[in-house]
PDB file of C-alpha atoms in Angstrom:
ATOM      1  CA  MET A   1      -0.323   9.340 -11.315  1.00 41.00           C
ATOM      2  CA  SER A   2      -1.127   8.656 -14.927  1.00 48.00           C
ATOM      3  CA  ASP A   3      -3.235   9.570 -17.887  1.00 79.00           C
ATOM      4  CA  PHE A   4      -3.293   5.937 -19.038  1.00 94.00           C
ATOM      5  CA  ARG A   5      -5.537   3.714 -16.924  1.00 97.00           C
ATOM      6  CA  LEU A   6      -6.501   0.071 -17.419  1.00 98.00           C
ATOM      7  CA  PRO A   7      -9.483  -1.354 -15.505  1.00 98.00           C
ATOM      8  CA  VAL A   8      -8.879  -4.819 -14.021  1.00 98.00           C
ATOM      9  CA  ARG A   9     -11.190  -7.135 -12.077  1.00 98.00           C
ATOM     10  CA  VAL A  10      -9.752  -9.494  -9.449  1.00 98.00           C
ATOM     11  CA  TYR A  11     -10.706 -13.092 -10.220  1.00 98.00           C
ATOM     12  CA  ILE A  12     -10.323 -16.207  -8.077  1.00 97.00           C
ATOM     13  CA  GLU A  13      -7.231 -17.233 -10.077  1.00 97.00           C
ATOM     14  CA  ASP A  14      -5.522 -14.000  -8.921  1.00 98.00           C
ATOM     15  CA  THR A  15      -5.908 -14.748  -5.213  1.00 97.00           C
ATOM     16  CA  ASP A  16      -4.511 -16.957  -2.512  1.00 96.00           C
ATOM     17  CA  ALA A  17      -6.666 -19.228  -0.328  1.00 94.00           C
ATOM     18  CA  GLY A  18      -7.770 -16.201   1.725  1.00 94.00           C
ATOM     19  CA  GLY A  19      -9.110 -14.295  -1.295  1.00 95.00           C
ATOM     20  CA  ILE A  20      -6.251 -11.757  -1.287  1.00 98.00           C
ATOM     21  CA  VAL A  21      -4.386 -10.955  -4.515  1.00 98.00           C
ATOM     22  CA  TYR A  22      -1.109 -12.878  -4.648  1.00 97.00           C
ATOM     23  CA  TYR A  23       1.732 -10.311  -4.793  1.00 96.00           C
ATOM     24  CA  VAL A  24       3.117 -11.293  -8.201  1.00 97.00           C
ATOM     25  CA  ASN A  25      -0.253 -10.690  -9.847  1.00 98.00           C
ATOM     26  CA  TYR A  26       0.143  -6.948  -9.320  1.00 98.00           C
ATOM     27  CA  LEU A  27       3.173  -7.209 -11.625  1.00 98.00           C
ATOM     28  CA  LYS A  28       1.016  -9.024 -14.182  1.00 98.00           C
ATOM     29  CA  TYR A  29      -1.572  -6.252 -14.017  1.00 98.00           C
ATOM     30  CA  MET A  30       1.209  -3.708 -14.567  1.00 98.00           C
ATOM     31  CA  GLU A  31       2.561  -5.661 -17.543  1.00 98.00           C
ATOM     32  CA  ARG A  32      -0.911  -5.623 -19.104  1.00 97.00           C
ATOM     33  CA  ALA A  33      -1.174  -1.865 -18.571  1.00 98.00           C
ATOM     34  CA  ARG A  34       2.213  -1.278 -20.255  1.00 97.00           C
ATOM     35  CA  SER A  35       1.181  -3.489 -23.180  1.00 97.00           C
ATOM     36  CA  GLU A  36      -2.093  -1.593 -23.547  1.00 97.00           C
ATOM     37  CA  TRP A  37      -0.249   1.730 -23.235  1.00 96.00           C
ATOM     38  CA  LEU A  38       1.967   0.576 -26.121  1.00 96.00           C
ATOM     39  CA  ARG A  39      -1.132  -0.403 -28.126  1.00 96.00           C
ATOM     40  CA  ALA A  40      -2.606   3.062 -27.461  1.00 94.00           C
ATOM     41  CA  GLN A  41       0.561   4.524 -29.025  1.00 93.00           C
ATOM     42  CA  GLY A  42      -0.119   2.474 -32.174  1.00 94.00           C
ATOM     43  CA  PHE A  43       2.239  -0.461 -31.582  1.00 95.00           C
ATOM     44  CA  THR A  44       1.905  -4.063 -30.455  1.00 95.00           C
ATOM     45  CA  GLN A  45       4.390  -6.402 -28.829  1.00 93.00           C
ATOM     46  CA  ARG A  46       3.874  -8.806 -31.760  1.00 95.00           C
ATOM     47  CA  GLU A  47       4.784  -6.148 -34.351  1.00 95.00           C
ATOM     48  CA  LEU A  48       7.917  -5.215 -32.436  1.00 96.00           C
ATOM     49  CA  PHE A  49       8.890  -8.859 -32.027  1.00 95.00           C
ATOM     50  CA  GLU A  50       8.387  -9.463 -35.755  1.00 95.00           C
ATOM     51  CA  ALA A  51      10.704  -6.490 -36.376  1.00 95.00           C
ATOM     52  CA  GLY A  52      13.378  -8.127 -34.187  1.00 96.00           C
ATOM     53  CA  ILE A  53      12.722  -5.952 -31.128  1.00 96.00           C
ATOM     54  CA  GLN A  54      11.904  -7.082 -27.601  1.00 97.00           C
ATOM     55  CA  LEU A  55      10.957  -4.945 -24.632  1.00 97.00           C
ATOM     56  CA  VAL A  56      12.257  -6.436 -21.408  1.00 97.00           C
ATOM     57  CA  VAL A  57      12.063  -5.447 -17.759  1.00 97.00           C
ATOM     58  CA  HIS A  58      15.533  -4.343 -16.754  1.00 96.00           C
ATOM     59  CA  ARG A  59      14.785  -3.237 -13.192  1.00 98.00           C
ATOM     60  CA  LEU A  60      11.743  -3.097 -10.964  1.00 97.00           C
ATOM     61  CA  GLU A  61      11.095  -1.409  -7.640  1.00 98.00           C
ATOM     62  CA  CYS A  62       7.744  -2.133  -6.043  1.00 98.00           C
ATOM     63  CA  ARG A  63       5.971  -1.124  -2.830  1.00 98.00           C
ATOM     64  CA  TYR A  64       2.853  -2.875  -1.594  1.00 97.00           C
ATOM     65  CA  ALA A  65       0.580  -0.733   0.605  1.00 97.00           C
ATOM     66  CA  LYS A  66      -2.763  -2.533   0.949  1.00 97.00           C
ATOM     67  CA  PRO A  67      -4.245  -5.791  -0.318  1.00 98.00           C
ATOM     68  CA  ALA A  68      -6.739  -6.174  -3.144  1.00 98.00           C
ATOM     69  CA  ARG A  69      -9.388  -8.851  -2.724  1.00 98.00           C
ATOM     70  CA  LEU A  70     -11.533 -11.163  -4.792  1.00 97.00           C
ATOM     71  CA  ASP A  71     -14.004  -9.275  -7.036  1.00 97.00           C
ATOM     72  CA  ASP A  72     -12.375  -5.863  -6.458  1.00 98.00           C
ATOM     73  CA  GLY A  73     -12.440  -3.500  -9.402  1.00 98.00           C
ATOM     74  CA  LEU A  74      -8.971  -2.014  -9.823  1.00 98.00           C
ATOM     75  CA  GLU A  75      -7.326   0.546 -12.074  1.00 98.00           C
ATOM     76  CA  VAL A  76      -3.739   0.166 -13.217  1.00 98.00           C
ATOM     77  CA  GLY A  77      -1.875   3.270 -14.332  1.00 97.00           C
ATOM     78  CA  ALA A  78       1.130   3.507 -16.621  1.00 97.00           C
ATOM     79  CA  GLU A  79       3.010   6.790 -16.946  1.00 95.00           C
ATOM     80  CA  VAL A  80       6.271   7.352 -18.812  1.00 95.00           C
ATOM     81  CA  LEU A  81       8.641   9.061 -16.392  1.00 95.00           C
ATOM     82  CA  SER A  82      11.721   9.209 -18.605  1.00 94.00           C
ATOM     83  CA  HIS A  83      13.219   7.639 -21.702  1.00 94.00           C
ATOM     84  CA  GLY A  84      16.531   7.336 -23.447  1.00 94.00           C
ATOM     85  CA  ARG A  85      17.893   5.934 -26.673  1.00 95.00           C
ATOM     86  CA  CYS A  86      16.968   2.357 -25.702  1.00 96.00           C
ATOM     87  CA  ARG A  87      15.365   2.568 -22.275  1.00 96.00           C
ATOM     88  CA  LEU A  88      12.119   3.705 -20.741  1.00 95.00           C
ATOM     89  CA  GLN A  89      11.021   4.188 -17.149  1.00 97.00           C
ATOM     90  CA  PHE A  90       7.387   3.809 -16.169  1.00 97.00           C
ATOM     91  CA  GLY A  91       5.739   4.886 -12.959  1.00 97.00           C
ATOM     92  CA  GLN A  92       2.843   2.565 -12.218  1.00 98.00           C
ATOM     93  CA  VAL A  93       0.155   2.373  -9.583  1.00 98.00           C
ATOM     94  CA  VAL A  94      -2.660  -0.073  -8.879  1.00 98.00           C
ATOM     95  CA  THR A  95      -5.615   1.609  -7.193  1.00 98.00           C
ATOM     96  CA  ARG A  96      -9.023   0.661  -5.818  1.00 98.00           C
ATOM     97  CA  ARG A  97     -11.506   3.558  -5.903  1.00 97.00           C
ATOM     98  CA  GLY A  98      -8.569   5.961  -6.100  1.00 96.00           C
ATOM     99  CA  GLU A  99      -6.694   4.437  -3.151  1.00 98.00           C
ATOM    100  CA  PRO A 100      -3.141   3.268  -4.006  1.00 98.00           C
ATOM    101  CA  LEU A 101      -2.580  -0.426  -3.285  1.00 98.00           C
ATOM    102  CA  CYS A 102       0.719  -1.026  -5.066  1.00 98.00           C
ATOM    103  CA  GLU A 103       3.218   1.351  -6.669  1.00 98.00           C
ATOM    104  CA  ALA A 104       6.210   0.592  -8.875  1.00 98.00           C
ATOM    105  CA  ARG A 105       8.943   2.055 -11.031  1.00 98.00           C
ATOM    106  CA  VAL A 106       9.707  -0.206 -13.939  1.00 98.00           C
ATOM    107  CA  ASP A 107      12.725   0.215 -16.225  1.00 98.00           C
ATOM    108  CA  ILE A 108      12.224  -1.248 -19.696  1.00 98.00           C
ATOM    109  CA  ALA A 109      15.066  -1.937 -22.149  1.00 97.00           C
ATOM    110  CA  CYS A 110      14.679  -2.144 -25.911  1.00 97.00           C
ATOM    111  CA  ILE A 111      16.826  -5.029 -27.132  1.00 98.00           C
ATOM    112  CA  ASP A 112      17.687  -6.700 -30.409  1.00 97.00           C
ATOM    113  CA  ALA A 113      15.869 -10.047 -30.212  1.00 95.00           C
ATOM    114  CA  ASP A 114      18.685 -11.954 -31.940  1.00 96.00           C
ATOM    115  CA  ARG A 115      21.702 -10.479 -30.164  1.00 97.00           C
ATOM    116  CA  LEU A 116      19.929  -9.794 -26.833  1.00 96.00           C
ATOM    117  CA  LYS A 117      21.760  -6.462 -26.684  1.00 97.00           C
ATOM    118  CA  PRO A 118      20.390  -2.925 -26.263  1.00 97.00           C
ATOM    119  CA  THR A 119      19.229  -1.327 -29.496  1.00 97.00           C
ATOM    120  CA  PRO A 120      17.674   2.068 -30.221  1.00 97.00           C
ATOM    121  CA  TRP A 121      13.909   2.436 -30.361  1.00 95.00           C
ATOM    122  CA  PRO A 122      12.429   1.997 -33.819  1.00 94.00           C
ATOM    123  CA  PRO A 123      11.984   5.512 -35.291  1.00 93.00           C
ATOM    124  CA  ALA A 124       8.163   5.535 -35.070  1.00 92.00           C
ATOM    125  CA  LEU A 125       8.246   4.451 -31.411  1.00 93.00           C
ATOM    126  CA  ALA A 126      11.003   6.988 -30.630  1.00 92.00           C
ATOM    127  CA  ALA A 127       8.740   9.694 -32.082  1.00 92.00           C
ATOM    128  CA  ALA A 128       5.820   8.482 -29.938  1.00 90.00           C
ATOM    129  CA  LEU A 129       8.025   8.603 -26.827  1.00 90.00           C
ATOM    130  CA  ALA A 130       9.135  12.141 -27.679  1.00 88.00           C
ATOM    131  CA  ARG A 131       5.459  13.212 -27.655  1.00 86.00           C
ATOM    132  CA  GLN A 132       4.879  11.963 -24.083  1.00 81.00           C
ATOM    133  CA  PRO A 133       4.095  15.063 -21.991  1.00 69.00           C
ATOM    134  CA  SER A 134       5.669  13.950 -18.711  1.00 58.00           C
ATOM    135  CA  ALA A 135       8.649  12.079 -20.113  1.00 55.00           C
ATOM    136  CA  GLN A 136      12.150  13.459 -19.820  1.00 56.00           C
ATOM    137  CA  SER A 137      14.673  12.297 -22.394  1.00 54.00           C
ATOM    138  CA  GLN A 138      17.808  10.780 -20.944  1.00 52.00           C
ATOM    139  CA  ASP A 139      20.404   9.288 -23.276  1.00 46.00           C
ATOM    140  CA  VAL A 140      21.509   6.460 -20.995  1.00 40.00           C
ATOM    141  CA  GLN A 141      21.900   2.814 -21.998  1.00 41.00           C
ATOM    142  CA  PRO A 142      21.102   0.077 -19.472  1.00 38.00           C
ATOM    143  CA  PRO A 143      23.721  -2.588 -18.868  1.00 37.00           C
ATOM    144  CA  VAL A 144      21.853  -5.582 -20.324  1.00 37.00           C
TER     145      VAL A 144
END
């Protein structure tokens, strides 16, 4: 699904009593992959926050196919599907040896940290988004 991949190991803290990954931890893995994708573009969450920008999940659709288990080596993908003036949609998948375990579409909104209202991407990040090969630009603002 994606050019950006983050390797993740399943630890005991990620699992329930049966050694199966607790469902919400897939979302944590995906959050890490998006943060590392951002870092690969030359930005950090801290830098954006210090500039008065927050990236927040606006909407999430997730489908669980198969369980991951204790000690599994996983890969978490993050692919930009589309972006607008202040929003971004990722397609994400968690795989084990290439087999999809969990897939999601995650809509991210760029907001002003003080007003908690949508705000345009900082120019450098907007330029990075424009360079994404699979991303389609859509000038739509999310209702935040």
